[in-house]
Every structure is written in C-alpha cells, then in structure tokens.
Coordinates of C-alpha atoms and ligand atoms in Angstrom, one line a residue:
M1234 CA 3.8 51.3 0.8
G1235 CA 2.4 49.2 -1.8
D1236 CA 5.9 47.0 -0.8
N1237 CA 4.5 47.3 2.6
R1238 CA 1.3 46.3 2.3
F1239 CA 2.4 43.6 0.6
L1240 CA 5.1 42.6 3.5
C1241 CA 2.3 42.9 6.3
S1242 CA -0.1 40.6 4.1
L1243 CA 2.8 38.2 3.6
L1244 CA 3.6 38.3 7.3
L1245 CA 0.0 38.0 7.9
F1246 CA -0.4 34.9 5.7
L1247 CA 3.0 33.2 7.3
F1248 CA 1.9 33.9 10.6
L1249 CA -1.8 32.0 9.6
L1250 CA 0.1 29.4 8.2
S1251 CA 2.0 28.7 11.3
C1252 CA -1.1 29.0 13.4
V1253 CA -2.6 26.1 11.0
N1254 CA 0.3 23.8 11.4
A1255 CA 0.3 24.1 15.2
E1256 CA -3.2 23.9 15.5
D1257 CA -2.4 19.8 13.7
P1258 CA -2.1 17.5 16.8
Y1259 CA 1.1 15.7 17.3
R1260 CA 1.1 12.2 17.6
F1261 CA 4.5 10.7 19.4
F1262 CA 5.6 6.8 19.3
T1263 CA 8.7 5.1 20.4
W1264 CA 9.2 1.7 18.5
K1265 CA 12.1 -0.4 19.5
V1266 CA 12.8 -3.0 16.6
T1267 CA 13.9 -6.1 17.6
Y1268 CA 14.1 -9.9 16.8
G1269 CA 12.0 -12.2 18.6
D1270 CA 10.7 -16.1 18.3
I1271 CA 6.9 -16.2 16.8
Y1272 CA 5.4 -19.6 15.8
P1273 CA 2.9 -18.5 12.7
L1274 CA 2.9 -21.8 11.0
G1275 CA 3.6 -23.7 14.0
V1276 CA 7.6 -24.0 13.7
K1277 CA 9.9 -21.4 15.9
Q1278 CA 11.3 -18.3 13.2
R1279 CA 12.9 -15.6 14.1
G1280 CA 10.7 -12.5 13.7
I1281 CA 11.0 -9.2 13.7
L1282 CA 9.0 -7.3 16.3
I1283 CA 8.3 -3.8 17.3
N1284 CA 7.8 -2.9 21.0
G1285 CA 7.8 -6.8 21.4
Q1286 CA 4.4 -7.0 18.7
F1287 CA 4.0 -8.8 15.9
P1288 CA 2.5 -7.6 13.7
G1289 CA 3.5 -4.5 14.5
P1290 CA 1.6 -1.8 16.9
Q1291 CA -1.2 0.0 14.8
I1292 CA -0.9 3.7 14.0
D1293 CA -4.4 5.5 14.7
C1294 CA -4.6 9.3 13.5
V1295 CA -6.8 11.8 12.3
T1296 CA -6.2 13.6 9.1
N1297 CA -3.0 16.3 9.4
D1298 CA -2.0 14.5 12.1
N1299 CA 2.0 15.0 12.7
L1300 CA 3.2 11.6 13.2
I1301 CA 6.7 11.3 15.2
V1302 CA 8.4 8.0 15.4
S1303 CA 11.2 7.3 17.0
V1304 CA 12.5 4.1 15.7
Y1305 CA 15.2 2.3 17.4
N1306 CA 17.1 -0.8 15.3
Y1307 CA 17.9 -3.8 18.0
L1308 CA 18.8 -5.7 14.8
D1309 CA 22.3 -6.6 13.3
E1310 CA 21.1 -4.9 10.2
P1311 CA 20.5 -1.9 9.0
F1312 CA 16.7 -1.0 9.3
L1313 CA 14.3 1.5 7.6
I1314 CA 10.2 1.4 7.7
S1315 CA 8.3 2.5 4.6
W1316 CA 4.7 4.3 4.8
N1317 CA 2.7 2.4 2.3
G1318 CA 0.0 5.0 1.0
I1319 CA 1.3 7.8 3.5
Q1320 CA 1.8 10.6 0.6
Q1321 CA 5.6 12.8 1.6
R1322 CA 4.5 15.3 0.2
R1323 CA 8.1 17.6 -0.4
N1324 CA 9.2 15.3 2.4
S1325 CA 10.6 12.4 0.4
W1326 CA 13.5 11.8 2.8
Q1327 CA 11.0 10.4 5.2
D1328 CA 9.6 7.7 3.1
G1329 CA 12.0 4.8 4.1
V1330 CA 12.7 3.6 1.6
Y1331 CA 16.6 2.7 -0.1
G1332 CA 17.4 5.8 -1.9
T1333 CA 15.7 8.4 -0.5
N1334 CA 16.2 7.4 3.2
C1335 CA 19.7 6.7 4.7
P1336 CA 19.1 2.8 6.3
I1337 CA 19.2 3.5 10.4
P1338 CA 22.2 1.4 11.4
P1339 CA 22.0 -1.6 14.3
G1340 CA 22.1 0.0 17.6
K1341 CA 21.3 3.4 16.5
N1342 CA 18.0 5.2 16.1
F1343 CA 16.0 7.5 14.1
T1344 CA 13.0 9.9 14.1
Y1345 CA 10.8 10.0 11.2
V1346 CA 8.9 12.9 11.0
L1347 CA 5.7 12.9 9.0
Q1348 CA 2.0 14.9 8.5
V1349 CA -0.9 12.9 7.4
K1350 CA -1.9 15.9 5.2
D1351 CA -5.2 15.5 3.6
Q1352 CA -5.6 11.8 3.9
I1353 CA -8.2 9.7 4.8
G1354 CA -8.4 6.0 4.9
S1355 CA -6.7 2.5 5.7
F1356 CA -2.8 1.8 4.6
F1357 CA 0.2 -0.1 6.4
Y1358 CA 3.8 0.3 7.1
F1359 CA 6.6 -2.0 6.4
P1360 CA 10.0 -2.6 6.7
S1361 CA 11.6 -1.6 3.4
L1362 CA 15.3 -3.2 3.5
G1363 CA 17.0 -6.7 3.2
F1364 CA 13.4 -8.8 3.1
H1365 CA 12.9 -8.1 6.5
K1366 CA 8.8 -8.2 5.5
A1367 CA 9.1 -11.7 5.3
A1368 CA 10.1 -11.3 8.9
G1369 CA 7.2 -9.0 10.2
G1370 CA 7.9 -5.4 11.0
F1371 CA 4.5 -4.3 9.7
G1372 CA 1.3 -3.3 11.1
G1373 CA -1.8 -1.1 10.3
I1374 CA -2.3 2.9 9.6
K1375 CA -5.8 4.3 10.1
I1376 CA -6.4 7.5 9.0
N1377 CA -9.9 9.0 10.7
S1378 CA -11.9 11.5 8.8
R1379 CA -11.9 15.0 11.2
P1380 CA -15.1 15.3 13.0
M1381 CA -16.9 18.2 10.9
I1382 CA -15.9 15.9 8.0
P1383 CA -19.0 13.7 6.8
V1384 CA -18.3 10.6 6.4
P1385 CA -20.3 8.7 3.7
F1386 CA -21.5 5.9 5.9
P1387 CA -22.9 5.5 9.9
P1388 CA -19.9 5.3 12.1
P1389 CA -19.4 1.7 12.8
A1390 CA -20.0 -0.2 15.8
G1391 CA -16.1 -1.6 15.6
D1392 CA -13.2 -1.3 13.8
F1393 CA -10.9 -4.3 12.6
T1394 CA -7.8 -4.4 11.0
V1395 CA -6.6 -7.3 9.1
L1396 CA -3.2 -7.6 7.6
A1397 CA -3.5 -10.5 5.6
G1398 CA -0.9 -12.4 3.2
D1399 CA 1.4 -15.2 1.8
W1400 CA 3.8 -16.8 4.5
F1401 CA 7.5 -18.4 4.4
K1402 CA 8.7 -20.9 6.8
N1403 CA 12.1 -19.7 5.5
D1404 CA 14.0 -16.9 7.6
H1405 CA 14.1 -13.6 5.9
A1406 CA 17.8 -14.2 5.4
A1407 CA 17.8 -17.7 3.7
L1408 CA 14.9 -16.0 1.4
R1409 CA 17.7 -13.2 0.5
A1410 CA 20.2 -15.6 0.1
I1411 CA 18.0 -17.7 -2.3
L1412 CA 17.4 -14.0 -4.2
D1413 CA 21.1 -13.1 -4.1
G1414 CA 22.0 -16.2 -5.2
G1415 CA 19.9 -15.7 -9.0
H1416 CA 17.2 -17.9 -7.8
N1417 CA 13.6 -17.4 -8.0
L1418 CA 11.6 -17.5 -4.3
P1419 CA 9.9 -20.7 -3.7
F1420 CA 6.3 -21.1 -3.4
P1421 CA 5.1 -19.7 -0.3
D1422 CA 4.3 -22.1 3.0
G1423 CA 1.3 -20.7 4.2
L1424 CA -1.0 -17.3 4.5
L1425 CA -1.7 -15.7 7.5
I1426 CA -3.9 -13.3 9.0
N1427 CA -2.8 -10.7 11.4
G1428 CA 0.2 -12.8 12.3
R1429 CA -1.8 -16.3 12.7
A1430 CA -2.6 -19.4 10.7
W1431 CA -5.7 -21.8 10.7
N1432 CA -8.4 -20.0 13.5
G1433 CA -5.4 -18.4 14.9
Y1434 CA -7.2 -14.9 14.7
T1435 CA -11.1 -14.1 16.3
F1436 CA -12.7 -10.9 15.5
T1437 CA -16.0 -10.8 18.0
V1438 CA -18.9 -9.1 16.7
D1439 CA -22.5 -8.2 18.5
Q1440 CA -25.4 -9.6 16.5
G1441 CA -27.0 -6.7 14.7
K1442 CA -24.6 -4.5 14.6
T1443 CA -21.9 -3.2 11.7
Y1444 CA -18.2 -3.3 11.5
R1445 CA -15.8 -2.1 9.9
F1446 CA -12.8 -4.3 8.3
R1447 CA -9.7 -2.8 7.0
I1448 CA -8.0 -5.2 5.0
S1449 CA -4.6 -5.1 3.5
N1450 CA -2.3 -7.6 2.0
V1451 CA 1.1 -7.4 3.5
G1452 CA 2.3 -10.4 1.6
L1453 CA 5.5 -10.9 -0.5
T1454 CA 4.3 -12.7 -3.6
T1455 CA 0.6 -13.3 -3.9
S1456 CA -2.5 -11.4 -4.8
I1457 CA -5.3 -13.0 -2.1
N1458 CA -8.7 -13.3 -1.9
F1459 CA -10.8 -12.1 0.9
R1460 CA -14.3 -12.9 2.1
I1461 CA -16.5 -14.0 5.2
A1462 CA -18.8 -17.1 5.2
G1463 CA -22.6 -16.4 5.0
H1464 CA -22.0 -12.1 4.8
K1465 CA -22.0 -9.9 2.6
M1466 CA -19.1 -7.0 2.9
K1467 CA -20.0 -3.3 1.5
L1468 CA -16.9 -1.8 -0.2
V1469 CA -16.7 2.1 1.4
E1470 CA -13.0 2.9 0.8
V1471 CA -9.8 2.1 -0.8
E1472 CA -6.7 3.7 0.0
G1473 CA -7.8 6.7 1.0
S1474 CA -11.1 7.1 -1.8
H1475 CA -14.3 6.7 -0.5
T1476 CA -16.0 4.5 -3.3
L1477 CA -19.5 3.8 -4.6
Q1478 CA -20.9 1.4 -1.9
N1479 CA -21.0 -1.7 -3.9
T1480 CA -21.7 -5.2 -1.8
Y1481 CA -19.4 -8.2 -2.7
S1482 CA -19.2 -11.7 -1.9
S1483 CA -15.2 -11.9 -2.0
L1484 CA -12.8 -9.4 -2.7
D1485 CA -9.1 -9.7 -4.5
I1486 CA -6.7 -8.0 -2.7
H1487 CA -3.3 -7.7 -4.5
L1488 CA 0.2 -7.0 -2.9
G1489 CA 0.3 -3.6 -1.2
Q1490 CA -3.1 -2.8 -1.3
S1491 CA -5.9 -2.0 1.1
Y1492 CA -9.6 -2.2 1.4
S1493 CA -12.1 -1.1 3.6
V1494 CA -15.7 -3.1 3.6
L1495 CA -18.6 -3.0 5.8
V1496 CA -19.7 -6.1 7.5
T1497 CA -23.3 -6.5 8.9
A1498 CA -23.5 -8.9 11.9
D1499 CA -27.5 -10.1 10.4
Q1500 CA -27.0 -13.8 10.2
P1501 CA -28.2 -16.4 13.2
A1502 CA -25.5 -16.6 16.2
Q1503 CA -22.6 -18.9 15.7
D1504 CA -19.7 -18.5 14.4
Y1505 CA -18.1 -18.2 10.7
Y1506 CA -15.2 -18.7 8.7
I1507 CA -13.1 -15.9 7.3
A1508 CA -11.2 -17.1 4.0
V1509 CA -8.6 -15.8 3.1
S1510 CA -6.7 -17.4 -0.3
T1511 CA -4.2 -17.3 -2.7
R1512 CA -5.0 -16.2 -6.4
F1513 CA -3.5 -17.4 -9.7
T1514 CA -1.2 -19.7 -8.0
S1515 CA -1.2 -24.0 -8.2
P1516 CA -1.8 -25.0 -5.3
V1517 CA -4.0 -22.9 -3.8
L1518 CA -3.1 -21.5 -0.1
T1519 CA -5.8 -20.9 2.4
T1520 CA -6.1 -20.2 5.8
T1521 CA -9.1 -18.7 8.1
A1522 CA -9.8 -16.6 11.0
I1523 CA -13.0 -16.4 13.1
L1524 CA -16.1 -13.9 12.9
H1525 CA -17.4 -14.9 16.4
Y1526 CA -21.1 -13.5 17.5
S1527 CA -20.2 -12.8 21.0
N1528 CA -24.0 -14.8 21.8
S1529 CA -22.8 -17.6 19.8
Y1530 CA -22.3 -21.2 21.3
V1531 CA -21.7 -22.7 17.8
R1532 CA -18.0 -23.1 16.7
V1533 CA -17.3 -23.4 13.2
S1534 CA -17.4 -26.3 11.1
G1535 CA -16.9 -27.8 8.0
P1536 CA -14.8 -26.5 5.0
P1537 CA -14.4 -22.8 4.9
P1538 CA -16.3 -21.1 2.0
G1539 CA -14.6 -21.6 -1.5
G1540 CA -13.5 -18.4 -3.5
P1541 CA -12.0 -17.6 -7.1
T1542 CA -8.5 -19.3 -7.7
I1543 CA -7.6 -18.6 -11.1
Q1544 CA -10.3 -16.9 -13.0
I1545 CA -8.7 -13.2 -14.6
D1546 CA -12.1 -11.7 -16.1
W1547 CA -13.6 -12.5 -12.5
S1548 CA -10.9 -10.5 -11.1
L1549 CA -10.4 -7.5 -13.9
N1550 CA -14.2 -7.0 -13.6
Q1551 CA -13.9 -6.7 -9.9
A1552 CA -11.2 -4.2 -10.3
R1553 CA -13.2 -2.3 -12.6
S1554 CA -16.3 -2.0 -10.7
I1555 CA -14.2 0.2 -7.8
R1556 CA -15.2 3.3 -8.8
W1557 CA -15.2 7.0 -6.5
N1558 CA -18.1 8.0 -4.9
L1559 CA -18.4 11.9 -6.5
T1560 CA -20.6 13.2 -4.1
A1561 CA -18.7 11.8 -0.7
S1562 CA -16.6 13.8 1.0
G1563 CA -12.6 12.7 1.1
P1564 CA -10.3 14.3 3.5
R1565 CA -11.8 17.8 2.7
P1566 CA -15.5 19.1 2.7
N1567 CA -15.7 19.3 -0.8
P1568 CA -16.9 16.1 -2.4
Q1569 CA -14.2 14.1 -3.8
G1570 CA -15.8 14.9 -7.5
S1571 CA -15.0 18.4 -7.3
Y1572 CA -11.6 17.6 -8.5
H1573 CA -12.4 16.9 -11.8
Y1574 CA -8.9 14.5 -12.5
G1575 CA -10.3 14.1 -16.4
L1576 CA -9.8 17.7 -17.5
I1577 CA -6.1 17.7 -16.1
N1578 CA -3.9 17.7 -19.3
T1579 CA -0.8 15.8 -18.8
S1580 CA 2.2 17.0 -20.4
R1581 CA 4.1 13.8 -20.8
T1582 CA 3.8 10.0 -21.0
I1583 CA 5.7 7.0 -19.4
R1584 CA 5.4 4.0 -20.0
L1585 CA 7.1 1.3 -17.7
A1586 CA 7.1 -2.4 -18.7
N1587 CA 8.4 -5.0 -16.4
N1588 CA 10.3 -8.3 -17.1
A1589 CA 12.4 -11.1 -16.0
P1590 CA 15.6 -11.0 -17.7
V1591 CA 19.0 -13.2 -16.6
I1592 CA 21.7 -11.2 -16.3
N1593 CA 24.9 -12.3 -15.6
G1594 CA 23.2 -15.5 -15.0
K1595 CA 21.4 -14.1 -12.2
Q1596 CA 17.4 -14.1 -12.3
R1597 CA 17.1 -9.8 -12.2
Y1598 CA 13.9 -8.0 -12.4
A1599 CA 14.1 -4.8 -15.0
V1600 CA 11.7 -2.0 -15.8
N1601 CA 12.2 -1.1 -19.6
S1602 CA 15.5 -3.4 -19.7
V1603 CA 17.2 -1.6 -16.8
S1604 CA 17.4 -4.0 -13.0
F1605 CA 18.5 -1.2 -10.9
V1606 CA 21.7 -2.2 -8.4
P1607 CA 21.8 0.2 -5.2
A1608 CA 24.8 2.9 -4.7
D1609 CA 27.0 3.0 -2.0
T1610 CA 25.9 6.5 -1.5
P1611 CA 22.0 6.9 -0.8
L1612 CA 20.5 8.8 -4.0
K1613 CA 19.2 11.4 -2.2
V1614 CA 22.9 12.6 -0.4
A1615 CA 24.3 12.4 -4.1
D1616 CA 21.8 14.9 -5.2
Y1617 CA 21.8 16.9 -2.1
Y1618 CA 25.6 17.3 -2.0
K1619 CA 25.9 17.0 -6.1
I1620 CA 28.2 13.6 -5.6
P1621 CA 28.8 13.0 -9.5
G1622 CA 29.3 9.0 -10.7
V1623 CA 26.2 7.8 -8.1
F1624 CA 23.4 8.1 -10.7
Y1625 CA 23.0 9.1 -14.1
L1626 CA 19.6 11.0 -14.6
G1627 CA 18.0 9.5 -17.8
S1628 CA 19.7 6.4 -17.5
I1629 CA 16.4 4.3 -17.8
P1630 CA 14.3 5.2 -21.0
D1631 CA 10.7 6.3 -20.3
H1632 CA 9.4 3.7 -22.2
P1633 CA 10.3 0.4 -23.1
T1634 CA 12.8 -0.9 -25.7
G1635 CA 12.6 -4.2 -26.0
G1636 CA 16.3 -4.3 -25.4
G1637 CA 18.4 -7.0 -23.6
G1638 CA 18.4 -6.2 -19.6
Y1639 CA 21.3 -4.0 -18.1
L1640 CA 22.3 -3.2 -14.7
Q1641 CA 22.1 0.6 -14.2
T1642 CA 21.6 3.0 -10.7
S1643 CA 18.9 4.4 -12.8
V1644 CA 16.9 7.7 -11.9
M1645 CA 14.4 8.9 -14.0
P1646 CA 14.3 12.8 -14.2
A1647 CA 10.8 14.3 -14.0
D1648 CA 10.1 18.2 -13.8
F1649 CA 8.1 19.2 -10.1
R1650 CA 4.3 19.5 -10.3
T1651 CA 3.9 18.3 -13.9
Y1652 CA 1.3 15.8 -14.7
V1653 CA 2.2 12.4 -16.2
E1654 CA 0.4 9.8 -17.5
I1655 CA 1.9 6.1 -16.7
V1656 CA 1.1 3.0 -18.6
F1657 CA 2.5 -0.1 -16.7
E1658 CA 3.0 -2.6 -19.1
N1659 CA 3.5 -6.2 -17.6
W1660 CA 5.0 -8.7 -20.2
E1661 CA 5.4 -11.6 -17.5
D1662 CA 2.6 -14.7 -17.0
T1663 CA 2.3 -13.7 -13.3
V1664 CA 0.4 -10.6 -11.8
Q1665 CA 2.1 -7.7 -10.9
S1666 CA 1.8 -4.9 -8.5
W1667 CA 3.0 -1.2 -8.9
H1668 CA 3.3 1.1 -6.1
I1669 CA 4.1 4.9 -6.4
D1670 CA 5.6 5.6 -3.1
G1671 CA 4.7 8.7 -1.4
Y1672 CA 1.8 9.5 -4.4
S1673 CA -1.3 8.5 -5.4
F1674 CA -2.7 8.2 -8.8
F1675 CA -6.2 7.7 -10.6
V1676 CA -6.2 4.2 -11.9
V1677 CA -8.0 5.5 -15.3
G1678 CA -8.0 2.1 -17.4
M1679 CA -6.3 -1.3 -17.5
D1680 CA -7.0 -4.2 -20.1
G1681 CA -5.4 -7.1 -21.9
G1682 CA -3.5 -6.5 -24.6
S1683 CA -0.8 -4.2 -25.6
W1684 CA -1.3 0.0 -24.6
S1685 CA -1.3 1.7 -27.5
P1686 CA -2.6 6.0 -27.7
A1687 CA -5.8 4.7 -29.0
S1688 CA -6.5 2.8 -25.4
R1689 CA -7.2 6.4 -24.3
N1690 CA -10.7 6.1 -25.7
G1691 CA -11.6 3.7 -23.3
Y1692 CA -9.7 5.9 -20.1
N1693 CA -12.7 6.2 -17.2
L1694 CA -12.1 10.0 -16.8
R1695 CA -15.2 10.3 -14.7
D1696 CA -15.1 8.5 -11.4
T1697 CA -11.8 6.0 -10.9
V1698 CA -10.3 5.8 -7.5
A1699 CA -7.0 7.5 -6.8
R1700 CA -4.8 5.0 -5.0
C1701 CA -1.5 3.8 -4.4
T1702 CA -1.0 0.7 -5.4
T1703 CA -2.8 -1.0 -8.5
Q1704 CA -2.3 -4.5 -10.2
F1705 CA -1.6 -5.9 -13.6
E1706 CA -3.1 -8.9 -14.5
S1707 CA -2.0 -11.3 -17.1
Y1708 CA -3.0 -13.3 -19.7
S1709 CA -0.2 -16.2 -19.6
E1710 CA 0.4 -15.8 -23.6
H1711 CA -0.5 -11.8 -23.7
P1712 CA 0.8 -8.6 -22.3
C1713 CA -1.3 -6.6 -20.7
W1714 CA -1.6 -2.7 -19.1
Ligands
LIG1037 C1 18.2 8.8 19.6 O1 17.9 8.7 20.7 C2 18.3 9.9 21.3 C3 18.5 8.9 22.8 O2 16.9 8.4 23.5 C4 17.8 11.0 21.6 O3 18.0 12.0 21.9 C5 18.0 11.2 20.0 O4 17.7 12.4 20.0 C6 17.7 10.3 19.1 N1 18.2 10.5 17.8 C7 17.3 10.7 16.4 C8 18.2 10.8 15.5 O5 16.0 10.1 16.8
LIG1038 C1 -22.2 8.1 -2.1 O1 -22.2 9.1 -1.3 C2 -23.1 9.8 -0.3 C3 -22.8 10.3 0.9 O2 -22.3 11.3 0.1 C4 -24.3 8.6 -0.2 O3 -25.4 9.1 0.4 C5 -24.1 7.6 -1.5 O4 -25.3 6.6 -0.7 C6 -22.8 7.3 -1.9 N1 -23.6 7.0 -3.1 C7 -23.1 4.9 -3.5 C8 -23.8 4.6 -4.6 O5 -22.7 4.7 -2.5
LIG1039 C1 -6.3 21.2 -21.8 O1 -6.3 21.7 -22.3 C2 -7.6 22.2 -22.9 C3 -7.2 22.4 -24.6 O2 -5.8 23.2 -24.9 C4 -8.0 23.5 -22.7 O3 -9.1 24.0 -23.4 C5 -7.9 22.9 -21.0 O4 -8.6 24.6 -20.4 C6 -7.0 22.6 -20.3 N1 -7.3 22.0 -19.4 C7 -6.8 22.4 -18.1 C8 -7.1 21.7 -17.0 O5 -5.4 23.2 -17.8

C-alpha cells in the first residue's frame, strides 16, 4: 500500500516533470559552415561563415528554451562550436570543446541539443578548434526573461549586439602554424566591431529613447575598453547576472566576457563615435563604429573619445564595482539575493597558476606546470568506455608546485555536487582570462600579490556577480589572484 502510494507519487512526479519539459519550447537552427572571402581590414581573407554570414547568426531565445542546432561542416577541417556561458547541466558532451565533444569531421553534420535552463542574459558562441575563431564563426546569444519574470529596468526601445575584439590579417591556419612552431602570436593588426573596422558599422537610434547594448569581447589576445562619445552607459547585466545599475563612461571587457548596458540617446541629434581600444598594450589599437541619431544630419568628426590604456588600478576598481542587485530577479521570480552563496561551505580549494614555460624548445602555456596535450581518443569517449591509458586522473596537481613545465593529457577529478573554491593565480605579465566552460561561478575577490588563506577575510560574500569568465590583471613584477 505504502509502496503503491510511493509509486503513484513517483509517477505523478515523472508526469509533471515531463509536462514541464514538454512546455519548454524548441527552437531549431540549421547552420551551414563554409569558408568565404571577407575583407574586415581591407584585405581579402578566408573567413569562416555560418549560413554565409560573418559574424554568424544570432541565437535569440527565452529562459528554458530547448535549442536544436544542426551544424553542417563544409570546411576541410574538423569543426566544433562552443556555447560561451551556456550552462551544460549534466550535458557536457554538448559543450563543443575538445575532450567533451567529438569534432565534426569535414563534410559531416552534428546536431547540438542544448537547454538554456534557468538562464538569462548575454553570451556568444565561437568555434573552439584549430584557431578557427581567428577566421570568424562566432555570433551572439541572447536569452530573454520569461514574460512573467520582472526585469529590473523598463523594456528598451532596441537591443543591439556588439561583438568586438582584436583581429589578425593572417589566415587562421597561418596563425596556428606560428603557435604549433613554438612561437608567440604576433601583435594583432586591428580591432573589429561586428566584423567591421573603422566606422564600418552603424547603430541607429531615435533621440530620447533608451537602448540595450550587449557587448562581448570575441577577440583572441587582448582586453578591450568600450565607450560611446558623449553618452553614459548604465550597466544592467553581466553574463546572466543583473547588476547594481552603476553608470560608467567606459567599460573594460576582457576576453570572453559579456556585458549589457543601457544607453539613452539624450544628446543633440548628430552622429557619435562608438570606440573600442586595446587595454594594456603598446601600441594601443582603436576602432570605431557609429551611433547614428535617426534625425541626425551631422557626421562624426575629429578624434574618437580617448579611454584608459594601461591603468591597472582603474580596471581593478571598476571590476570590484560590478555587483549583484540582490533584490532584482534573475531567471526565476525570486530575487537573486535569496541565493546566499556566502553561506555555502566549500569542501575543497583548488589553486591554478598559469605560466608560460618553454618545453622541448617550444613556447607552451601551462597550468600548475602541466601543459595539456590532446589525446587521440576524445576524453569523454575514453571515460564512457573506460579505455585506459588515454588520460590520468590527478595527473595535474591541484596547487602550483613551482616545478618545471611538462606535457600531459591531464584531468583533475572532482566530486559531483561539491562546492569548490578555485583560486586563479597569474604569474605572467599579461592579463589572463579564465573561463569555466558550462558553469558560472561567484567572483569573491581579486587582488595583486600572492593569495593566502588570509585573503579569504577580504572576500565579498554578499553581492558579487555570478559569471562564467573572469580576468586576472597583472602588475609586471608581482603575481596576482
Ligand atoms: C545529418 O544530416 C542528415 C540530413 O539532413 C540528417 O538526416 C541526420 O539526422 C543528421 N545527423 C545529425 C547527427 O545531425
Ligand atoms: C535593483 O533592482 C531593483 C528591481 O528589483 C530596482 O528597483 C533597483 O533600482 C535596483 N538597484 C540598483 C542599485 O540598481
Ligand atoms: C556551514 O558550516 C557551518 C559550521 O559547520 C554550519 O553551521 C552551516 O550550516 C553550514 N552551511 C551550510 C549551507 O551547509
């Protein structure tokens, strides 16, 4: 009797569960990936196009939507797309990175099945293999809130995606060959905004209205600063977290990061520069797009607005000013702050330090002295079929050892559902971005110097944002965390 009741309620539960799943809409995409000529910096290049487009088509969806993306690879190389910031809940084999997803062979197709479960916000996708990102293949992802969930600002009059980043005139295969030859990448040749250089892209606005700009750094090597001449930006969202709505005149956006700002067209009717420039580089690269008032007859003139170039404290202070709005709703109707992340007890601390050793005469990059080498068998396949000798659990230490760099197909074990404190340590003199693929995390602190357990006293355990990518600035002589 008791058992039956249990069974009934279990069935009911399963029934409800399937109802809930069935209610989440499906969106289907068919993407043909080809090479095509593009001229972003005025010279002809072999671009990677999706359905003939560079950048690729945008994915517009709503919290909990199922995304079915059929990708046909017409390149002559294996291809994969990664969904930057999409949380792959127990779904890591759809993640589109080496190791979790088999590459799509040339001439073949693969259908990604994803759900943007409990997510809102601005993200992007990009090709993850073979330096393809240097040729395009990226595009925006926009996850809107469900109609019943309050959004902490009035609906904007328009919603623009800004995919910005550094760009090389070299073919992606040539760049790859430089890296494979054991050398560093050259300095980028320029910056692009939505695939265009100087004044190549125009955002048209109506005077008096407010617009949302979703800005992502889709580049390969440099942090960027984003600003709009004569206009302030109100930050409202960072990688799926609604933020305190601070006002900025320019924003640093590090590799792989995404920000949403509101901009009100409250200035005299004319055209204004939208400027993007590189951070912490010499020389500084800049490019511009146009903010065009629909009633404007005045073109842009003069130099674009200047921005910060090498100021690290400025950047750290700005990063620390980005905080969660605890009373605003996220993907669910309850406020973001009702999830008290500061009360969670972590059961493990992992420290990851990056460095750049030369191994066997080649420039490599390493984490805790281990420079990853891909195996012939994809790691997930080896794991599923229990094929020995492909990778070794624990072959990367979970703290820096200071030892010499070595090559390894390294995998770090972790227990399902445990809470982990991860400390990233940057021992290089360049800014590093860390992205945890398929997850988001709370950025509780960052500072110059070495991390120690005492650093925990300075953690923000109340209102930092949950995000998928964070940066580690670096003072040239000191490490930072
Ligand atoms: C590949 O494309 C064919 C033809 O459109 C389709 O029948 C098949 O299901 C696709 N395979 C995958 C894995 O998506
Ligand atoms: C936080 O969000 C609420 C909406 O829930 C909004 O009224 C409030 O202005 C926001 N606070 C800040 C400081 O942005
Ligand atoms: C964390 O640990 C403390 C002390 O052991 C305990 O009181 C608290 O309930 C724990 N918090 C959670 C969320 O488990």
